[in-house]
PDB file of C-alpha atoms in Angstrom:
ATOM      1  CA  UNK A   1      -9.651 -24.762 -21.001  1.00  0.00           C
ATOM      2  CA  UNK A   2      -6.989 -24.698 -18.142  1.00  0.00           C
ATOM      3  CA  UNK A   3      -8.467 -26.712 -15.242  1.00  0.00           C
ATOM      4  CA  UNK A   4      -8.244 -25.398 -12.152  1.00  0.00           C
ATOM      5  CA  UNK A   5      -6.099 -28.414 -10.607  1.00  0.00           C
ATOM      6  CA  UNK A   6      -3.149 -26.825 -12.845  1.00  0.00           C
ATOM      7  CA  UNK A   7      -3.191 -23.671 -11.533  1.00  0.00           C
ATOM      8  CA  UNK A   8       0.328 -21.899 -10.733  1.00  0.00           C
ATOM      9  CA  UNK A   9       0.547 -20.317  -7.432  1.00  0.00           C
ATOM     10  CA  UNK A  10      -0.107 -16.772  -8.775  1.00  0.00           C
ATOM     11  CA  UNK A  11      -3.385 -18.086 -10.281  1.00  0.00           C
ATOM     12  CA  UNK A  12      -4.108 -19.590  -7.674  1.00  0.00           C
ATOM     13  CA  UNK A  13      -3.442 -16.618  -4.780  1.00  0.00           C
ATOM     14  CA  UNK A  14      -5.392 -14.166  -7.280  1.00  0.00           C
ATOM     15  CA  UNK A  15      -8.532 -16.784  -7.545  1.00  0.00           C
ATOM     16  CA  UNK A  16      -8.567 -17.156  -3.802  1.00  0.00           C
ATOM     17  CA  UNK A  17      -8.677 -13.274  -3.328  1.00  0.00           C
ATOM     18  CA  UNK A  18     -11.794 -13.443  -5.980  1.00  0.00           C
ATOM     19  CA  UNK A  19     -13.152 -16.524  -3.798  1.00  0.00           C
ATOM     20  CA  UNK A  20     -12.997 -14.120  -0.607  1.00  0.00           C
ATOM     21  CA  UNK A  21     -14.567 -11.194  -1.755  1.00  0.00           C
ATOM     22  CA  UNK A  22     -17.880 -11.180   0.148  1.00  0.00           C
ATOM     23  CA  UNK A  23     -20.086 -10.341  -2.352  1.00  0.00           C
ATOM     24  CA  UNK A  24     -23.154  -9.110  -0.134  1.00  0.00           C
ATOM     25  CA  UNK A  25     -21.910  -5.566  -1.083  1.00  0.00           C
ATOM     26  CA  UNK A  26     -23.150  -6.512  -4.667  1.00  0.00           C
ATOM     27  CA  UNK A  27     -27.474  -6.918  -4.939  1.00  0.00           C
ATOM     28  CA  UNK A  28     -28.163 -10.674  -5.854  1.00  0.00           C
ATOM     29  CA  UNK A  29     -30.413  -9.169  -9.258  1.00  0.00           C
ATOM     30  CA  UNK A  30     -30.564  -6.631 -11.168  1.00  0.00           C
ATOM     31  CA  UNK A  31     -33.789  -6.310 -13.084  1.00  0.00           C
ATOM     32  CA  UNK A  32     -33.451  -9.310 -15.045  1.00  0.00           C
ATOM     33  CA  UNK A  33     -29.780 -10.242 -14.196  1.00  0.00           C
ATOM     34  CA  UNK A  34     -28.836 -12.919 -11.378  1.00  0.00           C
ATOM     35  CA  UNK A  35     -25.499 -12.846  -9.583  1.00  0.00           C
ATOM     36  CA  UNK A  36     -23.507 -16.159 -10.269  1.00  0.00           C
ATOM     37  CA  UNK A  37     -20.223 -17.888  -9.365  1.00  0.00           C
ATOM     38  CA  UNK A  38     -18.386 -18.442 -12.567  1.00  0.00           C
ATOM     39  CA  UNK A  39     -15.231 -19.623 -11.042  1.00  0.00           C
ATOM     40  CA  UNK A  40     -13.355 -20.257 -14.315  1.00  0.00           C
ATOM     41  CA  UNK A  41      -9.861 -20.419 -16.073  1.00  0.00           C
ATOM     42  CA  UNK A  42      -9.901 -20.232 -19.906  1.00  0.00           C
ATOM     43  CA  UNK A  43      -6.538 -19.550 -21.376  1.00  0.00           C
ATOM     44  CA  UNK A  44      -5.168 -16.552 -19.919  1.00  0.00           C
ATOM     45  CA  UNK A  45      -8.425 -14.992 -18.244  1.00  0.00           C
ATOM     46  CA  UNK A  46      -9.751 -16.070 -14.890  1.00  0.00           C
ATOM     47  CA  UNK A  47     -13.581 -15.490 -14.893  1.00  0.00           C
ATOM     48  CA  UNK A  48     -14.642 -14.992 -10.849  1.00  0.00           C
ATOM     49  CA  UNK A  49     -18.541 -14.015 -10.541  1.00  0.00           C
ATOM     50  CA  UNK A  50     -21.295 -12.028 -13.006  1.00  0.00           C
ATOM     51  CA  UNK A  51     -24.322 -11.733 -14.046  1.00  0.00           C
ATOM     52  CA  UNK A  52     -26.611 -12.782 -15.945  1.00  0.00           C
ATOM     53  CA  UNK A  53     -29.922 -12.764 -18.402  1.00  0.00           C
ATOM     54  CA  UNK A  54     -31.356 -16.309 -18.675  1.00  0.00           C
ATOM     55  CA  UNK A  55     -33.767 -14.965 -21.753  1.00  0.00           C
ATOM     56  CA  UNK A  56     -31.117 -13.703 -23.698  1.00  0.00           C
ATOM     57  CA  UNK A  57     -28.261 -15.306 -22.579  1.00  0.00           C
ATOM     58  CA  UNK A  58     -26.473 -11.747 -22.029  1.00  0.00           C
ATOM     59  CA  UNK A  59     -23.464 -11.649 -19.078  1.00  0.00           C
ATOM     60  CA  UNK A  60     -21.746  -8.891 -17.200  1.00  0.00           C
ATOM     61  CA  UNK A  61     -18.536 -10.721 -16.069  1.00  0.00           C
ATOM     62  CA  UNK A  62     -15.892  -9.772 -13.765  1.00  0.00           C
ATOM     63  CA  UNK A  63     -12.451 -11.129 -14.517  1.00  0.00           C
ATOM     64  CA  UNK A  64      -8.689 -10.714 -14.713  1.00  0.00           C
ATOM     65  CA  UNK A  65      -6.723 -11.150 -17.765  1.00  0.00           C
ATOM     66  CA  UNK A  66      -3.285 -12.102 -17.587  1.00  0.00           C
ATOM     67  CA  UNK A  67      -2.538 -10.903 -20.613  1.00  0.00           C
ATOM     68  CA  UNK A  68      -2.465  -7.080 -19.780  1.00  0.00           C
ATOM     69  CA  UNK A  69      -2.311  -7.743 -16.028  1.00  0.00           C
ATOM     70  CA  UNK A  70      -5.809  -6.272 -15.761  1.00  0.00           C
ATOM     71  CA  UNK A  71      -8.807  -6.671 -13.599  1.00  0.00           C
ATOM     72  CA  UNK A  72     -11.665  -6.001 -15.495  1.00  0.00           C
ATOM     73  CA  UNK A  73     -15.803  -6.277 -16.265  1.00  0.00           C
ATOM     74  CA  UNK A  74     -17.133  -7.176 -20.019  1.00  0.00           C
ATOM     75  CA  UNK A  75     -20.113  -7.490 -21.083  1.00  0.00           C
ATOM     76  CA  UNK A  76     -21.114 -10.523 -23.153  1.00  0.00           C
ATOM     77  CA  UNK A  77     -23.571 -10.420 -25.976  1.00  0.00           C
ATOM     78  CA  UNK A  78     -23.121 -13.941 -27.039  1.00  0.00           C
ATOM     79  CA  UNK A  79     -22.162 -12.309 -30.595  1.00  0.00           C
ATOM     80  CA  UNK A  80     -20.656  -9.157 -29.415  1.00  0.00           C
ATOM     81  CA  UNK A  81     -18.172  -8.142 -27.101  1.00  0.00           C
ATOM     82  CA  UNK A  82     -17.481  -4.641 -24.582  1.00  0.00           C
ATOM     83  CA  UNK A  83     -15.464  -4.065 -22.301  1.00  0.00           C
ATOM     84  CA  UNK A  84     -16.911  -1.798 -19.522  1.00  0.00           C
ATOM     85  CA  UNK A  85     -13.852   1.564 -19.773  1.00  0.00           C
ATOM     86  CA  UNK A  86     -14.818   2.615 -16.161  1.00  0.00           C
ATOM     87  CA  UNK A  87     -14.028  -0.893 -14.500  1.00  0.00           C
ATOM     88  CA  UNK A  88     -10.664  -1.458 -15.680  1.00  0.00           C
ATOM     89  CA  UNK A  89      -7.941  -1.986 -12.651  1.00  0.00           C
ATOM     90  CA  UNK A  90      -4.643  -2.864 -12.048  1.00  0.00           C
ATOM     91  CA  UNK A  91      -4.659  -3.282  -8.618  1.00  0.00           C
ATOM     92  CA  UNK A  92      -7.827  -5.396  -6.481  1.00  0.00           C
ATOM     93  CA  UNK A  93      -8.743  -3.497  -4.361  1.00  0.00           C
ATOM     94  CA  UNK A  94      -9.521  -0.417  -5.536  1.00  0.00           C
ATOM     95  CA  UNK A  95     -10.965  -2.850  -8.317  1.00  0.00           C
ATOM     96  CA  UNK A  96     -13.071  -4.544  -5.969  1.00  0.00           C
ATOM     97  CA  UNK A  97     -14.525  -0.806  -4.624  1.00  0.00           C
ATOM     98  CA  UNK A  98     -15.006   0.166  -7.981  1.00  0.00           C
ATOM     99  CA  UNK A  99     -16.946  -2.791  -9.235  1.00  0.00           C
ATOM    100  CA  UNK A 100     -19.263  -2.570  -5.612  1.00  0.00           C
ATOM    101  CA  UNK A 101     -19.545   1.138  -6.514  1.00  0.00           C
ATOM    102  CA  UNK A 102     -20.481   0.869 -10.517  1.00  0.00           C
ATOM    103  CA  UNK A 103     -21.603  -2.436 -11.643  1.00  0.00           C
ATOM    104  CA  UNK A 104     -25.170  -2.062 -10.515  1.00  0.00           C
ATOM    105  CA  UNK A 105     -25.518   1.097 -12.289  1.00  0.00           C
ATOM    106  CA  UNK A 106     -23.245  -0.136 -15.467  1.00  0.00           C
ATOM    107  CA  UNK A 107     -25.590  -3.315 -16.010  1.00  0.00           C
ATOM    108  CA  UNK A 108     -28.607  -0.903 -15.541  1.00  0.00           C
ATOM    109  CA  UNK A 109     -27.548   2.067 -18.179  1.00  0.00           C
ATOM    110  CA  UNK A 110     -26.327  -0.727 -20.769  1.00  0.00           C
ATOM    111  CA  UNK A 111     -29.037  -2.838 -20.754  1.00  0.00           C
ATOM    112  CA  UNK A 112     -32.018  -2.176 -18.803  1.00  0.00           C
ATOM    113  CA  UNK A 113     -31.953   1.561 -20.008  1.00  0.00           C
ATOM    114  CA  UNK A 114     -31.634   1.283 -23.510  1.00  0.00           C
ATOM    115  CA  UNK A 115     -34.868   3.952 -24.061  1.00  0.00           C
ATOM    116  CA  UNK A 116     -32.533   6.496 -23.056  1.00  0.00           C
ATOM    117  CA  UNK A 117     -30.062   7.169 -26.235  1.00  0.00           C
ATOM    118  CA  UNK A 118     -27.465   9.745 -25.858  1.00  0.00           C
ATOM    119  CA  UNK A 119     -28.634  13.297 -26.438  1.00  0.00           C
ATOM    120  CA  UNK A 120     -26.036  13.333 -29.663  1.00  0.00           C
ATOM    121  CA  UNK A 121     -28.789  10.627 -31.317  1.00  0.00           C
ATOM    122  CA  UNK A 122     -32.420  11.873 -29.782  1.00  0.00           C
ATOM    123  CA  UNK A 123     -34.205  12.956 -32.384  1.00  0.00           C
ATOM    124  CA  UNK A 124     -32.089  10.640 -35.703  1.00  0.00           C
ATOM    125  CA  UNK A 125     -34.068   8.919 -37.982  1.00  0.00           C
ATOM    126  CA  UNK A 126     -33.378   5.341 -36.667  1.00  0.00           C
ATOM    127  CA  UNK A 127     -35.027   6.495 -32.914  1.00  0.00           C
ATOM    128  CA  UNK A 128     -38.275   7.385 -34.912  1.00  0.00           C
ATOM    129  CA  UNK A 129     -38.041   4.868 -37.308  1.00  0.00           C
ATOM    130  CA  UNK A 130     -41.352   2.277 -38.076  1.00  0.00           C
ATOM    131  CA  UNK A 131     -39.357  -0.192 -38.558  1.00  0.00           C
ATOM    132  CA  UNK A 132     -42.182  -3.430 -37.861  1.00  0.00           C
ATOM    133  CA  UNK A 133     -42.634  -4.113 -40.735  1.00  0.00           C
ATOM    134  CA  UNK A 134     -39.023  -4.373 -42.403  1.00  0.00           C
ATOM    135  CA  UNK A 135     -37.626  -6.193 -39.049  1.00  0.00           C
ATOM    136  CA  UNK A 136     -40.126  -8.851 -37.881  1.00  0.00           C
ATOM    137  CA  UNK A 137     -39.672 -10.337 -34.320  1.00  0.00           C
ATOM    138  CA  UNK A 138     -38.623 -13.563 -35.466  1.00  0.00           C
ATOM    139  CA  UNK A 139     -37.759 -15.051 -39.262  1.00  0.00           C
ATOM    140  CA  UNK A 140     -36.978 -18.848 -39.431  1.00  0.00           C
ATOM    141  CA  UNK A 141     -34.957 -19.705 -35.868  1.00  0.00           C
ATOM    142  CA  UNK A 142     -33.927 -16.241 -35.538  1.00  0.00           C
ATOM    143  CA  UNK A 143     -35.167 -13.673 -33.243  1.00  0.00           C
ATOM    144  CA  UNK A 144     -34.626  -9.799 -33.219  1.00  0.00           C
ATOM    145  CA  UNK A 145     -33.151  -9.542 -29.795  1.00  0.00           C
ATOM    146  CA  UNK A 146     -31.923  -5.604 -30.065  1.00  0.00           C
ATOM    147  CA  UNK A 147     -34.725  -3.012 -31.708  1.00  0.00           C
ATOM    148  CA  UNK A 148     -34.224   0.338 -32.891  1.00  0.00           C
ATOM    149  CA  UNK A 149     -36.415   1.804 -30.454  1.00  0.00           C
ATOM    150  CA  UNK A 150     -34.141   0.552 -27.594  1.00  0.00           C
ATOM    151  CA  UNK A 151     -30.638   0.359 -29.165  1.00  0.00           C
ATOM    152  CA  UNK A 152     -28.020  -0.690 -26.988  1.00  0.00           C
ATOM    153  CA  UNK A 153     -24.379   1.251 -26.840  1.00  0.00           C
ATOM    154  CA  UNK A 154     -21.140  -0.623 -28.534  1.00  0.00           C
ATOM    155  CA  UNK A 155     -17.888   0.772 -29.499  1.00  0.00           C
ATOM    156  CA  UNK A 156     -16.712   3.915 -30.350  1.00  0.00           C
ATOM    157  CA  UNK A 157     -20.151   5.633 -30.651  1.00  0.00           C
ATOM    158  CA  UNK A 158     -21.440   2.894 -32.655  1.00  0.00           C
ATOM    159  CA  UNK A 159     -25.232   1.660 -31.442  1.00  0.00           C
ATOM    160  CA  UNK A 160     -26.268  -1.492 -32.363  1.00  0.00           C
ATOM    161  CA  UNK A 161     -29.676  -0.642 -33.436  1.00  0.00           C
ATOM    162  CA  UNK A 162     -31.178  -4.172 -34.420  1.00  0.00           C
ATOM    163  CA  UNK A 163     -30.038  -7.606 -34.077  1.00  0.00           C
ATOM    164  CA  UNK A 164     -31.302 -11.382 -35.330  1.00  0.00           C
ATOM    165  CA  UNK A 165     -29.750 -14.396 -33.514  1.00  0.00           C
ATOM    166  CA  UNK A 166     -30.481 -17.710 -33.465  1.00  0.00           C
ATOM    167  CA  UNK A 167     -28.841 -18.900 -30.800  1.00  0.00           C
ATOM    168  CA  UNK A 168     -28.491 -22.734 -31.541  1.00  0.00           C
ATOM    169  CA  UNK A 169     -26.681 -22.145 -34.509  1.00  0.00           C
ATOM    170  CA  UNK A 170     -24.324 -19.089 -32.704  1.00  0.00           C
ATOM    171  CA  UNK A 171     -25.428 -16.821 -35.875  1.00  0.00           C
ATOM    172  CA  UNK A 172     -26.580 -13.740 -36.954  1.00  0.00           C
ATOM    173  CA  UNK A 173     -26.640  -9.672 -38.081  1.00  0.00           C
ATOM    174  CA  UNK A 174     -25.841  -6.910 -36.432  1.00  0.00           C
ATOM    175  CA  UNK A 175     -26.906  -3.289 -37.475  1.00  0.00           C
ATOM    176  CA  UNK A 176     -25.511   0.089 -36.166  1.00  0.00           C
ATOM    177  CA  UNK A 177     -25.190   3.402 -36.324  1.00  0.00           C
ATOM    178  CA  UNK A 178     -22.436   5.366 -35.816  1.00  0.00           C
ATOM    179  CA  UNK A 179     -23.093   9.151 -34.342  1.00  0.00           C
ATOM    180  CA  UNK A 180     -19.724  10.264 -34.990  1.00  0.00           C
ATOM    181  CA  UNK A 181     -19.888   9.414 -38.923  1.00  0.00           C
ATOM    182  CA  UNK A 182     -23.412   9.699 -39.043  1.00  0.00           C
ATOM    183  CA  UNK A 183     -23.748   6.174 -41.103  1.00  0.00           C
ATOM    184  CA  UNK A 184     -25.042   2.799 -40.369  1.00  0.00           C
ATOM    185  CA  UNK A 185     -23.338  -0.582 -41.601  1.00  0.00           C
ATOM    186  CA  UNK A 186     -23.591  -4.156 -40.636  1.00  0.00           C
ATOM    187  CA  UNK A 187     -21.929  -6.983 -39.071  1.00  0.00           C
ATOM    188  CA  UNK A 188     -22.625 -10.993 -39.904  1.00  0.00           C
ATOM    189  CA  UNK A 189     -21.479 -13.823 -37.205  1.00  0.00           C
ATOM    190  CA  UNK A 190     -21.484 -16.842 -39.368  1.00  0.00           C
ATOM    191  CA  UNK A 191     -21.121 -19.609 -36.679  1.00  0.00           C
ATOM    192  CA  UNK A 192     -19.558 -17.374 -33.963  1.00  0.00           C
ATOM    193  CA  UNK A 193     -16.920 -16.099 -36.453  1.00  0.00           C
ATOM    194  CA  UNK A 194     -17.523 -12.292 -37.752  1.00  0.00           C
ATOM    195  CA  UNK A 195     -17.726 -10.894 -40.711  1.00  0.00           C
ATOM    196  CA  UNK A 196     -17.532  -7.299 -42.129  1.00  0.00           C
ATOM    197  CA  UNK A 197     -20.087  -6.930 -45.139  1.00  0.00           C
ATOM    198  CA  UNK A 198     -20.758  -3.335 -46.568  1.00  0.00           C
ATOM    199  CA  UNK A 199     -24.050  -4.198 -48.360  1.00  0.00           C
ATOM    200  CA  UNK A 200     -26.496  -2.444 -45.624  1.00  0.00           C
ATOM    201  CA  UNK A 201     -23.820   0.727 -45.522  1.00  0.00           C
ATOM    202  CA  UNK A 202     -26.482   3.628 -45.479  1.00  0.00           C
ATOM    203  CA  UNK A 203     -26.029   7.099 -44.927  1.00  0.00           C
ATOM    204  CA  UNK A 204     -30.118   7.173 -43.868  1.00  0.00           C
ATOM    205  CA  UNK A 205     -31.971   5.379 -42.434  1.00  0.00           C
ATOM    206  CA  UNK A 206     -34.093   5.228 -45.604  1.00  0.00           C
ATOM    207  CA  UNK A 207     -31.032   3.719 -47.741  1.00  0.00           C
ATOM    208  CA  UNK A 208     -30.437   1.520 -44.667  1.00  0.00           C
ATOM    209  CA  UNK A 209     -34.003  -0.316 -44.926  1.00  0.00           C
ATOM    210  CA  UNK A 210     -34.084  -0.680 -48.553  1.00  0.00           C
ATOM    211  CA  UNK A 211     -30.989  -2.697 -48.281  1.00  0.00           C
ATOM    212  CA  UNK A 212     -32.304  -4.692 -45.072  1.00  0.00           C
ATOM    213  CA  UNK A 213     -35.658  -5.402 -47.617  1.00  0.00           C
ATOM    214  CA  UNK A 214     -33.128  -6.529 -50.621  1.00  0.00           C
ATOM    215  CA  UNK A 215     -30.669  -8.541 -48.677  1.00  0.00           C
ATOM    216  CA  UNK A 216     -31.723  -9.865 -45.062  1.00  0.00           C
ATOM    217  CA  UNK A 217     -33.676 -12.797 -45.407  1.00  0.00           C
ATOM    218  CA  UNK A 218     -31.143 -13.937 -48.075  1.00  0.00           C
ATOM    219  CA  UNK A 219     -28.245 -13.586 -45.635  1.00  0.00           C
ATOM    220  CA  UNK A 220     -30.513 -15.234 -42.921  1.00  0.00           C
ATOM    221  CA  UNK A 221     -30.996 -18.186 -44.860  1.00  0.00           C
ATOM    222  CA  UNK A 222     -27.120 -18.265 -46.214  1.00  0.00           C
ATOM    223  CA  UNK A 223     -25.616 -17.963 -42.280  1.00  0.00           C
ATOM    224  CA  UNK A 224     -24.727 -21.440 -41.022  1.00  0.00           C
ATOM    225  CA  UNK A 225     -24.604 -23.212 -44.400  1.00  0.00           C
ATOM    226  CA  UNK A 226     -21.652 -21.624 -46.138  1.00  0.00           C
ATOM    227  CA  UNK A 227     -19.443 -19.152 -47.045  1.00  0.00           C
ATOM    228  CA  UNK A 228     -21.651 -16.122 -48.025  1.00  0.00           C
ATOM    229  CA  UNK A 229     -21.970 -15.115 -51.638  1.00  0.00           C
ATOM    230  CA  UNK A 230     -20.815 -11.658 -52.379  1.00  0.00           C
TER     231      UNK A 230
END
């Protein structure tokens, strides 16, 4: 991490702009996310305020990446990534009008909404799905932290439609559906790192929890202690 002592004057100017922005035009909560000072340089990002979930562990930070020269908000799943398309700025200001404008209503569609799928997925088999008994709430340190009945929105149509973490460890499986392909697959985070596997590919949601019955307790217990076995 870059300590903020060793900042050059450019990093230092743009944190001081962050630093000023009154943020009384942003609510302290939202629903179960509190505004916090971040105030941190990693590497080439400069992370200013956010929010967050203290259950989960879920963050909505606002940054600037020096990289692409980009102000910017991401949301942090602690084992998955996205970057939020409509709050992506070049230039502060208009970021900063943006962000007073959207965030509120970003944070609330992404995660506080997640009953309300996009029409192109109301009525697919995973948003009717029983899945209880297949995907317990918890299974040996890991809890299911993302359910099919309230899915949350990824990449590139993708939903992840269940996840297990345990959060000590930094582990766990991701499931989604795409609605473009009309498929679902699976990711593993071994240890933070992540890890395509095509083992729960499904084309229903039938196929999809047969495989979940066959494979994910095994890959539970595996995570953290090892390269997989394939």
């Amino acid at each position: 991490m870059k300590e903020l002592a060793g900042l050059t004057e450019k990093q230092k100017e743009r944190r001081q702009a962050f630093l000023d922005w009154d943020l009384s035009g942003l609510p302290e909560t939202i629903g179960t996310f509190h505004r916090k000072r971040i105030d941190r340089q990693e590497g080439r990002i400069y992370y200013a305020f956010g929010y967050e979930d203290e259950e989960t562990g879920w963050e909505a930070r606002v940054l600037f990446d020096e990289e692409t020269m980009d102000y910017m908000v991401k949301f942090y799943l602690r084992m998955y990534t996205i970057t939020e398309i409509e709050l992506i700025h070049g230039d502060f200001d208009g970021f900063r009008r943006d962000v007073e404008r959207l965030l509120p209503t970003a944070i609330t569609r992404e995660f506080l909404q997640r009953d309300r799928v996009s029409v192109l997925v109301k009525g697919r088999a995973f948003t009717q799905w029983d899945y209880a008994e297949v995907l317990p709430p918890s299974y040996d340190g890991y809890r299911l932290l993302i359910s099919p009945d309230r899915p949350l929105l990824g990449l590139n149509g993708s939903y992840i439609i269940a996840e297990y973490e345990n959060r000590e460890k930094n582990t766990g499986i991701l499931f989604f559906y795409n609605m473009y392909r009309d498929e679902y697959y699976g990711e593993l985070r071994d240890r933070g790192i992540p890890g395509i596997v095509h083992e729960y590919d499904a084309r229903t949601v039938e196929e999809l929890e047969k495989k979940i019955r066959l494979h994910l307790k095994k890959d539970l217990d595996k995570l953290g202690t090892g390269p997989l076995e394939r």
